[in-house]
Short mmCIF file of C-alpha atoms and ligand atoms in Angstrom, two decimals:
data_model
loop_
_atom_site.label_atom_id
_atom_site.label_comp_id
_atom_site.label_asym_id
_atom_site.label_seq_id
_atom_site.Cartn_x
_atom_site.Cartn_y
_atom_site.Cartn_z
CA MET A 205 93.95 -97.56 -15.69
CA ALA A 206 93.89 -95.94 -18.98
CA THR A 207 92.69 -92.87 -20.82
CA ALA A 208 90.82 -93.60 -24.12
CA LEU A 209 90.57 -90.89 -26.79
CA ILE A 210 87.77 -91.80 -29.20
CA ILE A 211 87.69 -89.90 -32.55
CA GLY A 212 84.33 -90.10 -34.42
CA ALA A 213 80.98 -89.65 -32.87
CA GLY A 214 78.94 -91.65 -35.36
CA GLY A 215 77.06 -94.94 -34.94
CA VAL A 216 80.22 -96.85 -34.08
CA GLY A 217 81.54 -93.94 -31.85
CA ARG A 218 78.39 -94.14 -29.79
CA VAL A 219 78.85 -97.89 -29.16
CA VAL A 220 82.56 -97.38 -28.32
CA ALA A 221 81.83 -94.61 -25.85
CA HIS A 222 79.03 -96.61 -24.16
CA LYS A 223 81.11 -99.78 -23.96
CA CYS A 224 84.24 -97.87 -22.64
CA VAL A 225 82.07 -96.56 -19.90
CA MET A 226 80.93 -100.12 -19.14
CA ASN A 227 84.60 -101.01 -18.88
CA ASN A 228 85.51 -98.04 -16.79
CA HIS A 229 87.62 -100.27 -14.43
CA ILE A 230 90.05 -100.24 -17.46
CA PHE A 231 89.31 -96.86 -19.05
CA ASP A 232 89.07 -94.48 -16.17
CA ARG A 233 89.07 -91.41 -18.38
CA ILE A 234 87.20 -91.35 -21.74
CA ILE A 235 87.23 -88.52 -24.23
CA LEU A 236 84.98 -88.40 -27.26
CA ALA A 237 85.99 -86.00 -29.99
CA SER A 238 84.50 -85.39 -33.46
CA ARG A 239 84.16 -82.92 -36.25
CA SER A 240 80.99 -81.52 -34.84
CA ILE A 241 80.07 -81.28 -31.17
CA GLY A 242 76.31 -82.07 -31.58
CA ARG A 243 76.61 -85.89 -31.73
CA CYS A 244 79.19 -85.81 -28.92
CA VAL A 245 76.64 -83.84 -26.75
CA GLU A 246 73.92 -86.29 -27.57
CA ILE A 247 76.05 -89.31 -26.69
CA GLN A 248 77.37 -87.68 -23.46
CA SER A 249 73.74 -87.10 -22.43
CA GLU A 250 73.00 -90.82 -22.78
CA LEU A 251 75.65 -91.66 -20.22
CA PRO A 252 75.90 -91.04 -16.51
CA GLU A 253 77.06 -87.50 -15.66
CA GLY A 254 80.90 -87.07 -15.83
CA ALA A 255 81.28 -90.47 -17.62
CA ILE A 256 82.92 -88.99 -20.66
CA GLU A 257 84.44 -85.59 -21.78
CA ILE A 258 83.79 -84.28 -25.22
CA ASP A 259 85.78 -82.16 -27.58
CA THR A 260 85.98 -81.19 -31.34
CA VAL A 261 88.68 -81.94 -33.85
CA ASP A 262 89.15 -81.97 -37.68
CA ALA A 263 90.85 -85.30 -37.96
CA ASP A 264 91.93 -84.61 -41.49
CA ASN A 265 94.32 -82.24 -40.00
CA THR A 266 97.21 -83.98 -38.33
CA ASP A 267 98.34 -80.91 -36.36
CA GLU A 268 94.77 -80.63 -34.91
CA VAL A 269 94.94 -84.31 -33.84
CA ILE A 270 98.36 -83.77 -32.34
CA ALA A 271 97.06 -80.80 -30.26
CA LEU A 272 94.06 -82.96 -29.09
CA ILE A 273 96.40 -85.68 -28.11
CA GLN A 274 98.60 -83.38 -26.17
CA LYS A 275 95.60 -81.97 -24.35
CA TYR A 276 94.57 -85.35 -22.99
CA ASN A 277 97.70 -87.51 -23.21
CA PRO A 278 95.65 -90.71 -23.94
CA SER A 279 96.96 -94.26 -23.28
CA ILE A 280 95.21 -95.15 -26.69
CA LEU A 281 93.55 -93.50 -29.55
CA ILE A 282 90.51 -95.22 -30.90
CA ASN A 283 89.85 -94.06 -34.45
CA VAL A 284 86.23 -94.61 -35.43
CA ALA A 285 85.83 -91.51 -37.71
CA LEU A 286 85.83 -92.31 -41.45
CA PRO A 287 88.54 -94.28 -43.39
CA TYR A 288 89.65 -90.91 -45.10
CA GLN A 289 91.12 -89.82 -41.69
CA ASP A 290 93.26 -92.94 -40.97
CA LEU A 291 96.56 -91.63 -42.25
CA ALA A 292 96.31 -88.13 -40.64
CA ILE A 293 95.39 -89.74 -37.36
CA MET A 294 98.21 -92.41 -37.62
CA ASP A 295 100.70 -89.63 -38.28
CA ALA A 296 99.56 -87.75 -35.14
CA CYS A 297 99.98 -90.95 -33.16
CA ILE A 298 103.57 -91.36 -34.45
CA ALA A 299 104.33 -87.73 -33.66
CA THR A 300 103.05 -88.13 -30.02
CA LYS A 301 103.99 -91.75 -29.52
CA THR A 302 100.41 -92.79 -28.90
CA PRO A 303 99.05 -96.32 -29.48
CA TYR A 304 96.54 -96.44 -32.27
CA LEU A 305 93.54 -98.57 -33.24
CA ASP A 306 91.00 -98.35 -36.14
CA THR A 307 88.11 -100.38 -37.73
CA ALA A 308 88.46 -99.71 -41.44
CA ASN A 309 91.36 -99.33 -43.87
CA TYR A 310 92.39 -96.14 -45.49
CA GLU A 311 90.46 -94.87 -48.44
CA HIS A 312 91.25 -91.77 -50.39
CA PRO A 313 88.14 -89.61 -50.85
CA ASP A 314 88.61 -89.25 -54.59
CA GLU A 315 89.29 -92.90 -55.38
CA ALA A 316 86.75 -95.68 -54.54
CA LYS A 317 89.52 -98.11 -53.58
CA PHE A 318 90.70 -99.37 -50.20
CA GLU A 319 94.01 -101.06 -49.36
CA TYR A 320 96.43 -101.52 -46.37
CA LYS A 321 99.46 -100.33 -48.43
CA LEU A 322 99.81 -96.81 -47.02
CA GLN A 323 98.96 -97.91 -43.47
CA TRP A 324 101.41 -100.84 -43.64
CA ALA A 325 104.03 -98.32 -44.93
CA ARG A 326 103.92 -96.63 -41.53
CA ASP A 327 105.09 -99.81 -39.80
CA GLU A 328 108.67 -98.59 -39.52
CA LYS A 329 107.65 -95.19 -38.13
CA PHE A 330 105.49 -97.03 -35.51
CA LYS A 331 108.48 -99.14 -34.53
CA GLU A 332 110.65 -96.11 -34.29
CA ALA A 333 108.02 -94.38 -32.08
CA GLY A 334 107.91 -97.60 -29.98
CA ILE A 335 104.10 -97.81 -30.33
CA MET A 336 101.57 -100.32 -31.58
CA GLY A 337 98.90 -99.74 -34.31
CA LEU A 338 96.08 -102.24 -34.54
CA LEU A 339 94.35 -102.14 -37.85
CA GLY A 340 90.79 -103.20 -38.52
CA SER A 341 89.54 -103.98 -35.06
CA GLY A 342 85.76 -104.02 -36.02
CA PHE A 343 83.66 -107.07 -36.97
CA ASP A 344 84.72 -107.57 -40.54
CA PRO A 345 87.57 -106.76 -40.56
CA GLY A 346 88.21 -107.53 -36.99
CA ALA A 347 86.37 -110.48 -35.36
CA THR A 348 86.42 -112.37 -38.67
CA ASN A 349 90.26 -112.17 -38.78
CA VAL A 350 90.36 -113.45 -35.18
CA PHE A 351 87.96 -116.25 -36.07
CA CYS A 352 90.47 -117.34 -38.80
CA ALA A 353 93.38 -117.17 -36.31
CA TYR A 354 91.39 -119.14 -33.84
CA ALA A 355 90.47 -121.81 -36.54
CA GLN A 356 94.13 -122.10 -37.42
CA LYS A 357 95.26 -122.41 -33.73
CA HIS A 358 92.72 -124.86 -32.52
CA TYR A 359 91.15 -126.74 -35.47
CA PHE A 360 93.59 -127.18 -38.40
CA ASP A 361 97.18 -127.96 -39.32
CA GLU A 362 96.49 -126.33 -42.66
CA ILE A 363 93.60 -124.17 -43.85
CA HIS A 364 92.90 -124.42 -47.54
CA THR A 365 89.76 -122.33 -48.02
CA ILE A 366 87.98 -119.60 -46.08
CA ASP A 367 84.52 -118.03 -46.88
CA ILE A 368 83.66 -114.91 -44.80
CA LEU A 369 79.88 -114.82 -44.54
CA ASP A 370 78.23 -111.51 -43.50
CA CYS A 371 74.46 -111.42 -43.12
CA ASN A 372 72.36 -108.53 -41.93
CA ALA A 373 68.86 -109.70 -41.67
CA GLY A 374 67.73 -106.47 -39.93
CA ASP A 375 64.59 -104.61 -41.15
CA HIS A 376 64.34 -100.85 -40.52
CA GLY A 377 61.11 -100.34 -42.38
CA TYR A 378 62.62 -97.78 -44.93
CA PRO A 379 62.54 -98.64 -48.66
CA PHE A 380 66.24 -97.86 -48.78
CA ALA A 381 68.84 -96.95 -46.17
CA THR A 382 72.40 -98.12 -45.29
CA ASN A 383 73.32 -99.37 -41.93
CA PHE A 384 76.65 -97.62 -41.70
CA ASN A 385 78.07 -94.47 -43.36
CA PRO A 386 76.14 -94.37 -46.75
CA GLU A 387 79.10 -93.16 -48.74
CA ILE A 388 81.49 -95.83 -47.43
CA ASN A 389 78.87 -98.48 -47.76
CA LEU A 390 77.69 -97.72 -51.28
CA ARG A 391 81.34 -97.27 -52.51
CA GLU A 392 82.09 -100.69 -51.10
CA VAL A 393 79.08 -102.60 -52.61
CA SER A 394 78.97 -100.94 -56.00
CA ALA A 395 82.67 -101.76 -56.67
CA LYS A 396 83.83 -104.81 -58.63
CA GLY A 397 84.05 -108.08 -56.73
CA ARG A 398 87.33 -109.86 -56.10
CA TYR A 399 88.47 -113.09 -54.45
CA TRP A 400 91.86 -114.69 -54.06
CA GLU A 401 92.72 -118.23 -55.34
CA ASN A 402 96.04 -120.08 -55.85
CA GLY A 403 98.03 -116.85 -55.30
CA GLU A 404 96.11 -114.53 -57.65
CA TRP A 405 93.21 -112.00 -57.22
CA ILE A 406 90.29 -112.81 -59.48
CA GLU A 407 88.02 -109.83 -60.35
CA THR A 408 84.30 -110.18 -61.01
CA ALA A 409 81.56 -107.73 -62.09
CA PRO A 410 79.78 -106.19 -59.15
CA MET A 411 77.34 -108.78 -57.61
CA GLU A 412 78.20 -111.29 -60.30
CA ILE A 413 78.58 -114.28 -57.88
CA MET A 414 75.79 -115.19 -55.67
CA GLN A 415 75.17 -118.20 -53.38
CA VAL A 416 72.29 -118.92 -51.04
CA TRP A 417 73.69 -119.63 -47.56
CA ASP A 418 71.59 -120.84 -44.61
CA TYR A 419 72.62 -118.67 -41.68
CA PRO A 420 71.86 -120.24 -38.31
CA GLU A 421 69.16 -118.39 -36.46
CA VAL A 422 68.31 -116.33 -39.52
CA GLY A 423 67.66 -118.71 -42.40
CA PRO A 424 68.71 -118.89 -46.15
CA LYS A 425 69.75 -115.59 -47.73
CA ASP A 426 71.13 -114.47 -51.11
CA SER A 427 74.74 -113.80 -50.42
CA TYR A 428 76.92 -111.89 -53.00
CA LEU A 429 80.64 -112.02 -53.48
CA LEU A 430 82.34 -108.68 -52.73
CA TYR A 431 85.91 -107.53 -52.22
CA HIS A 432 86.54 -106.92 -48.58
CA GLU A 433 89.56 -105.63 -46.87
CA GLU A 434 90.44 -108.38 -44.37
CA MET A 435 91.29 -110.68 -47.20
CA GLU A 436 94.35 -108.62 -48.06
CA SER A 437 95.92 -109.37 -44.71
CA LEU A 438 94.61 -112.84 -44.25
CA VAL A 439 96.26 -114.03 -47.48
CA LYS A 440 99.60 -112.98 -45.98
CA HIS A 441 99.13 -114.42 -42.55
CA ILE A 442 97.12 -117.71 -42.95
CA LYS A 443 99.76 -120.24 -44.14
CA GLY A 444 98.78 -122.83 -46.80
CA LEU A 445 95.58 -120.87 -47.85
CA LYS A 446 94.44 -121.67 -51.38
CA ARG A 447 91.29 -119.61 -51.65
CA ILE A 448 89.48 -116.89 -49.70
CA ARG A 449 86.13 -115.25 -50.63
CA PHE A 450 83.79 -112.79 -48.90
CA PHE A 451 80.03 -112.89 -49.11
CA MET A 452 77.44 -110.32 -47.89
CA THR A 453 73.67 -110.55 -47.96
CA PHE A 454 71.50 -108.08 -49.80
CA GLY A 455 67.72 -108.02 -50.28
CA GLN A 456 66.21 -107.47 -53.77
CA SER A 457 64.88 -104.01 -52.75
CA TYR A 458 68.35 -102.85 -51.73
CA LEU A 459 69.88 -104.05 -54.97
CA THR A 460 67.14 -102.57 -57.12
CA HIS A 461 67.48 -99.18 -55.41
CA MET A 462 71.24 -99.32 -55.64
CA LYS A 463 71.14 -100.15 -59.39
CA CYS A 464 68.74 -97.32 -60.11
CA LEU A 465 70.86 -94.75 -58.16
CA GLU A 466 74.06 -96.05 -59.93
CA ASN A 467 72.22 -95.86 -63.33
CA VAL A 468 71.37 -92.20 -62.85
CA GLY A 469 74.81 -91.29 -61.60
CA MET A 470 73.95 -90.82 -57.81
CA LEU A 471 76.84 -92.93 -56.69
CA GLY A 472 79.39 -90.84 -58.46
CA ILE A 473 82.33 -89.54 -56.53
CA GLU A 474 83.40 -86.89 -59.04
CA PRO A 475 81.99 -83.38 -58.50
CA VAL A 476 79.33 -82.19 -60.87
CA GLU A 477 78.12 -78.63 -61.65
CA HIS A 478 74.63 -77.89 -60.32
CA GLN A 479 73.22 -74.44 -60.64
CA GLY A 480 76.71 -72.86 -60.34
CA MET A 481 77.73 -75.06 -57.46
CA LYS A 482 79.92 -78.18 -57.41
CA ILE A 483 78.41 -81.12 -55.70
CA VAL A 484 79.60 -84.71 -55.33
CA PRO A 485 76.46 -86.96 -56.15
CA ILE A 486 77.23 -89.70 -53.49
CA GLU A 487 77.64 -86.87 -50.84
CA PHE A 488 74.37 -85.41 -51.70
CA LEU A 489 72.69 -88.78 -51.64
CA LYS A 490 74.07 -89.21 -48.13
CA THR A 491 72.34 -86.02 -47.14
CA LEU A 492 69.02 -87.48 -48.50
CA LEU A 493 69.27 -90.93 -46.91
CA PRO A 494 68.30 -91.81 -43.37
CA ASP A 495 71.13 -91.23 -40.92
CA PRO A 496 72.34 -94.74 -39.83
CA ALA A 497 72.27 -93.66 -36.33
CA SER A 498 68.48 -93.11 -36.67
CA LEU A 499 67.90 -96.67 -37.57
CA GLY A 500 68.59 -97.91 -34.12
CA PRO A 501 65.11 -97.73 -32.66
CA ARG A 502 63.45 -99.03 -35.86
CA THR A 503 65.58 -102.06 -36.65
CA LYS A 504 64.34 -105.57 -35.93
CA GLY A 505 66.05 -108.82 -36.74
CA LYS A 506 69.50 -110.33 -36.41
CA THR A 507 73.02 -110.11 -37.80
CA ASN A 508 74.94 -113.32 -38.29
CA ILE A 509 78.64 -112.94 -39.32
CA GLY A 510 81.15 -115.75 -39.50
CA ILE A 511 83.71 -117.73 -41.39
CA VAL A 512 83.63 -121.29 -42.86
CA ALA A 513 87.13 -122.81 -42.99
CA GLU A 514 88.10 -126.03 -44.64
CA GLY A 515 91.48 -127.86 -44.49
CA LEU A 516 93.38 -130.64 -42.81
CA LYS A 517 93.78 -131.88 -39.25
CA GLU A 518 96.12 -134.80 -38.58
CA GLY A 519 95.83 -135.74 -42.25
CA LYS A 520 92.01 -135.74 -42.24
CA LYS A 521 89.69 -133.26 -44.01
CA ARG A 522 87.84 -130.93 -41.74
CA LYS A 523 85.37 -128.04 -42.19
CA ILE A 524 84.14 -125.71 -39.40
CA TYR A 525 81.88 -122.68 -39.16
CA ILE A 526 82.55 -120.00 -36.56
CA TYR A 527 79.77 -117.45 -36.28
CA GLN A 528 78.20 -114.73 -34.10
CA VAL A 529 74.53 -113.79 -34.03
CA LYS A 530 73.33 -110.49 -32.62
CA ASP A 531 69.84 -109.15 -32.26
CA HIS A 532 69.31 -105.47 -33.30
CA GLU A 533 66.65 -104.75 -30.68
CA GLU A 534 68.98 -106.16 -27.89
CA CYS A 535 71.80 -103.89 -29.15
CA TYR A 536 69.55 -100.81 -29.02
CA ALA A 537 68.34 -101.64 -25.52
CA GLU A 538 71.87 -101.85 -24.30
CA VAL A 539 73.74 -98.96 -26.04
CA LYS A 540 71.09 -97.12 -28.21
CA SER A 541 72.55 -98.40 -31.46
CA GLN A 542 71.56 -100.97 -34.12
CA GLY A 543 73.44 -104.25 -34.53
CA VAL A 544 75.93 -103.08 -37.27
CA SER A 545 77.36 -100.31 -35.16
CA TYR A 546 77.38 -102.61 -32.14
CA THR A 547 79.16 -105.47 -33.79
CA THR A 548 81.75 -103.01 -34.98
CA GLY A 549 82.15 -100.97 -31.76
CA VAL A 550 82.37 -103.85 -29.33
CA PRO A 551 85.51 -105.43 -31.09
CA ALA A 552 87.01 -101.98 -31.16
CA VAL A 553 86.80 -101.75 -27.48
CA ILE A 554 88.02 -105.36 -26.95
CA GLY A 555 91.12 -104.59 -29.11
CA ALA A 556 91.68 -101.36 -27.06
CA LYS A 557 91.28 -103.26 -23.80
CA LEU A 558 93.77 -105.97 -24.87
CA MET A 559 96.26 -103.41 -25.86
CA VAL A 560 96.17 -101.29 -22.70
CA GLU A 561 96.29 -104.44 -20.59
CA GLY A 562 99.38 -105.58 -22.57
CA LYS A 563 97.68 -108.93 -23.60
CA TRP A 564 98.19 -107.86 -27.27
CA SER A 565 101.48 -105.96 -27.54
CA GLY A 566 104.11 -105.11 -30.12
CA GLN A 567 105.84 -102.31 -31.88
CA GLY A 568 104.75 -101.50 -35.43
CA VAL A 569 101.51 -101.90 -37.30
CA PHE A 570 99.52 -105.09 -36.97
CA ASN A 571 96.40 -106.91 -38.34
CA MET A 572 94.19 -108.83 -35.96
CA GLU A 573 95.18 -112.30 -36.93
CA GLN A 574 98.78 -111.68 -35.97
CA PHE A 575 97.90 -112.05 -32.27
CA ASP A 576 96.75 -114.86 -29.98
CA PRO A 577 93.05 -115.15 -30.74
CA ASP A 578 92.13 -116.63 -27.38
CA PRO A 579 91.86 -113.50 -25.15
CA PHE A 580 89.89 -111.71 -27.89
CA MET A 581 87.55 -114.70 -28.25
CA ASP A 582 87.03 -114.82 -24.46
CA GLU A 583 86.27 -111.15 -24.31
CA MET A 584 83.70 -111.46 -27.14
CA ASN A 585 81.81 -113.90 -24.95
CA THR A 586 81.69 -111.46 -21.92
CA GLN A 587 81.30 -108.16 -23.86
CA GLY A 588 78.05 -108.99 -25.66
CA LEU A 589 79.26 -110.96 -28.76
CA PRO A 590 79.02 -114.61 -27.88
CA TRP A 591 79.96 -116.99 -30.73
CA LYS A 592 79.62 -120.63 -31.73
CA VAL A 593 81.76 -123.21 -33.60
CA ILE A 594 80.16 -126.08 -35.46
CA GLU A 595 81.80 -128.94 -37.26
CA MET A 596 80.37 -129.33 -40.86
CA ASP A 597 80.32 -132.32 -43.23
CA VAL A 598 83.21 -132.33 -45.64
P1 NDP B 33 79.33 -92.38 -39.32
O1 NDP B 33 79.22 -91.75 -40.59
O2 NDP B 33 78.05 -92.72 -38.52
O3 NDP B 33 80.36 -91.63 -38.22
C1 NDP B 33 81.54 -91.02 -38.61
C2 NDP B 33 81.79 -90.03 -37.60
O4 NDP B 33 83.15 -89.49 -37.95
C3 NDP B 33 80.91 -88.78 -37.62
O5 NDP B 33 80.58 -88.48 -36.25
C4 NDP B 33 81.71 -87.78 -38.25
O6 NDP B 33 81.45 -86.49 -37.83
C5 NDP B 33 83.11 -88.09 -37.85
N1 NDP B 33 84.06 -87.45 -38.77
C6 NDP B 33 84.01 -87.46 -40.18
N2 NDP B 33 85.00 -86.77 -40.67
C7 NDP B 33 85.67 -86.35 -39.61
C8 NDP B 33 86.83 -85.48 -39.46
N3 NDP B 33 87.46 -85.01 -40.49
N4 NDP B 33 87.21 -85.25 -38.13
C9 NDP B 33 86.63 -85.74 -37.09
N5 NDP B 33 85.58 -86.47 -37.17
C10 NDP B 33 85.09 -86.80 -38.37
O7 NDP B 33 80.16 -93.79 -39.49
P2 NDP B 33 80.03 -95.06 -38.60
O8 NDP B 33 80.06 -94.85 -37.22
O9 NDP B 33 79.03 -95.95 -39.20
O10 NDP B 33 81.45 -95.75 -39.03
C11 NDP B 33 82.68 -95.40 -38.36
C12 NDP B 33 83.83 -96.21 -38.91
O11 NDP B 33 83.68 -97.61 -38.75
C13 NDP B 33 84.07 -96.02 -40.42
O12 NDP B 33 85.43 -95.95 -40.70
C14 NDP B 33 83.47 -97.36 -40.99
O13 NDP B 33 84.10 -97.71 -42.30
C15 NDP B 33 83.87 -98.29 -39.95
N6 NDP B 33 83.11 -99.53 -39.91
C16 NDP B 33 83.83 -100.69 -39.84
C17 NDP B 33 83.09 -101.93 -39.79
C18 NDP B 33 83.84 -103.25 -39.49
O14 NDP B 33 83.21 -104.22 -39.25
N7 NDP B 33 85.18 -103.31 -39.42
C19 NDP B 33 81.66 -102.00 -40.04
C20 NDP B 33 80.95 -100.69 -40.14
C21 NDP B 33 81.70 -99.57 -40.10
P3 NDP B 33 80.04 -85.61 -38.16
O15 NDP B 33 79.10 -86.16 -37.20
O16 NDP B 33 80.51 -84.26 -38.00
O17 NDP B 33 79.79 -85.92 -39.60
#
């Protein structure tokens, strides 16, 4: 039996809280803590009485996180606040020898750039503390890394190319909204694209490369090449890899809105002077846009996220597609959240479950593909994210 301390009561935090309660044979004590108590109260009220406890914390402040951990003595800390808090929370875990899990890699609030460097740099400290840190246990990163490890283990002797294909074909009826934290989402998609080929990172202009991919159960969609964090660890851990790319679908309306907002400076992360006050344009935009959590009851359609891997098996060329399809309305009926929060939150709970059960164990800081993919893939099938593998023509 384990105590789970969840930090962050946003869209993903809601799913993690609900799913931990559904797994209360593993997590017999669940605490949800966030910057403001309002969302925690809302989530608590959706669950059976006494199912979770709630608290507040400013997770930018390591001492506050240490005090919170000392209050509840958790078996694991599940960080689903924002990427800005990763380092402060990791340091609190080191100080208290508490196992750690997150779903997104560290980002500095003043620089639209994300990388594992500063989290990997804590590997020694995690080892010294005798604890495990699992990085990126969402869907992408997360399940997609596990799909790559699964392909490597069961389908290939050598993988040469990987395309990660992320499609959200959900429709929420708003002209423009983001399906997870708007600031993080817009910083990610307005950045330059990047992919890795023959040992080098190749940069592209934002949205420069597009392909139409036919997503099973969804149909053909324009898919744009973006930089995405799981590629940074996969190029280290998938041996023999020659190229890896990441594609995400965007509709024309989303792209037109984003371009206009960018052109008028609304995606800026530098403070600007407005009537004697300093405001950060993208933070103000977040205030204006629909709260991603409010999209849940309105969103219809499906997500389909997967990987296509190509390489060699016993000297013969092979290409496979591993993917997972999820229906937004089904997610809402189960945990009162849309599919993007669901497909992130469920892998976080699976990662936490495997850690507390000791099925995934180690000392130091790890990425998902470093572990045996089989128990994770089995859990996906039973926790609401069933997946498929198909052989493709080479
Ligand atoms: P939300 O913005 O909906 O929620 C974030 C929550 O964190 C809010 O409740 C917020 O509190 C809380 N928070 C923010 N700052 C602090 C702080 N200093 N201390 C304590 N709590 C804080 O985001 P999402 O739920 O959509 O996303 C959560 C995480 O999941 C993000 O890191 C995101 O990047 C990641 N993600 C990962 C994906 C994957 O597949 N790997 C996909 C989608 C998201 P308040 O309510 O007070 O603002």
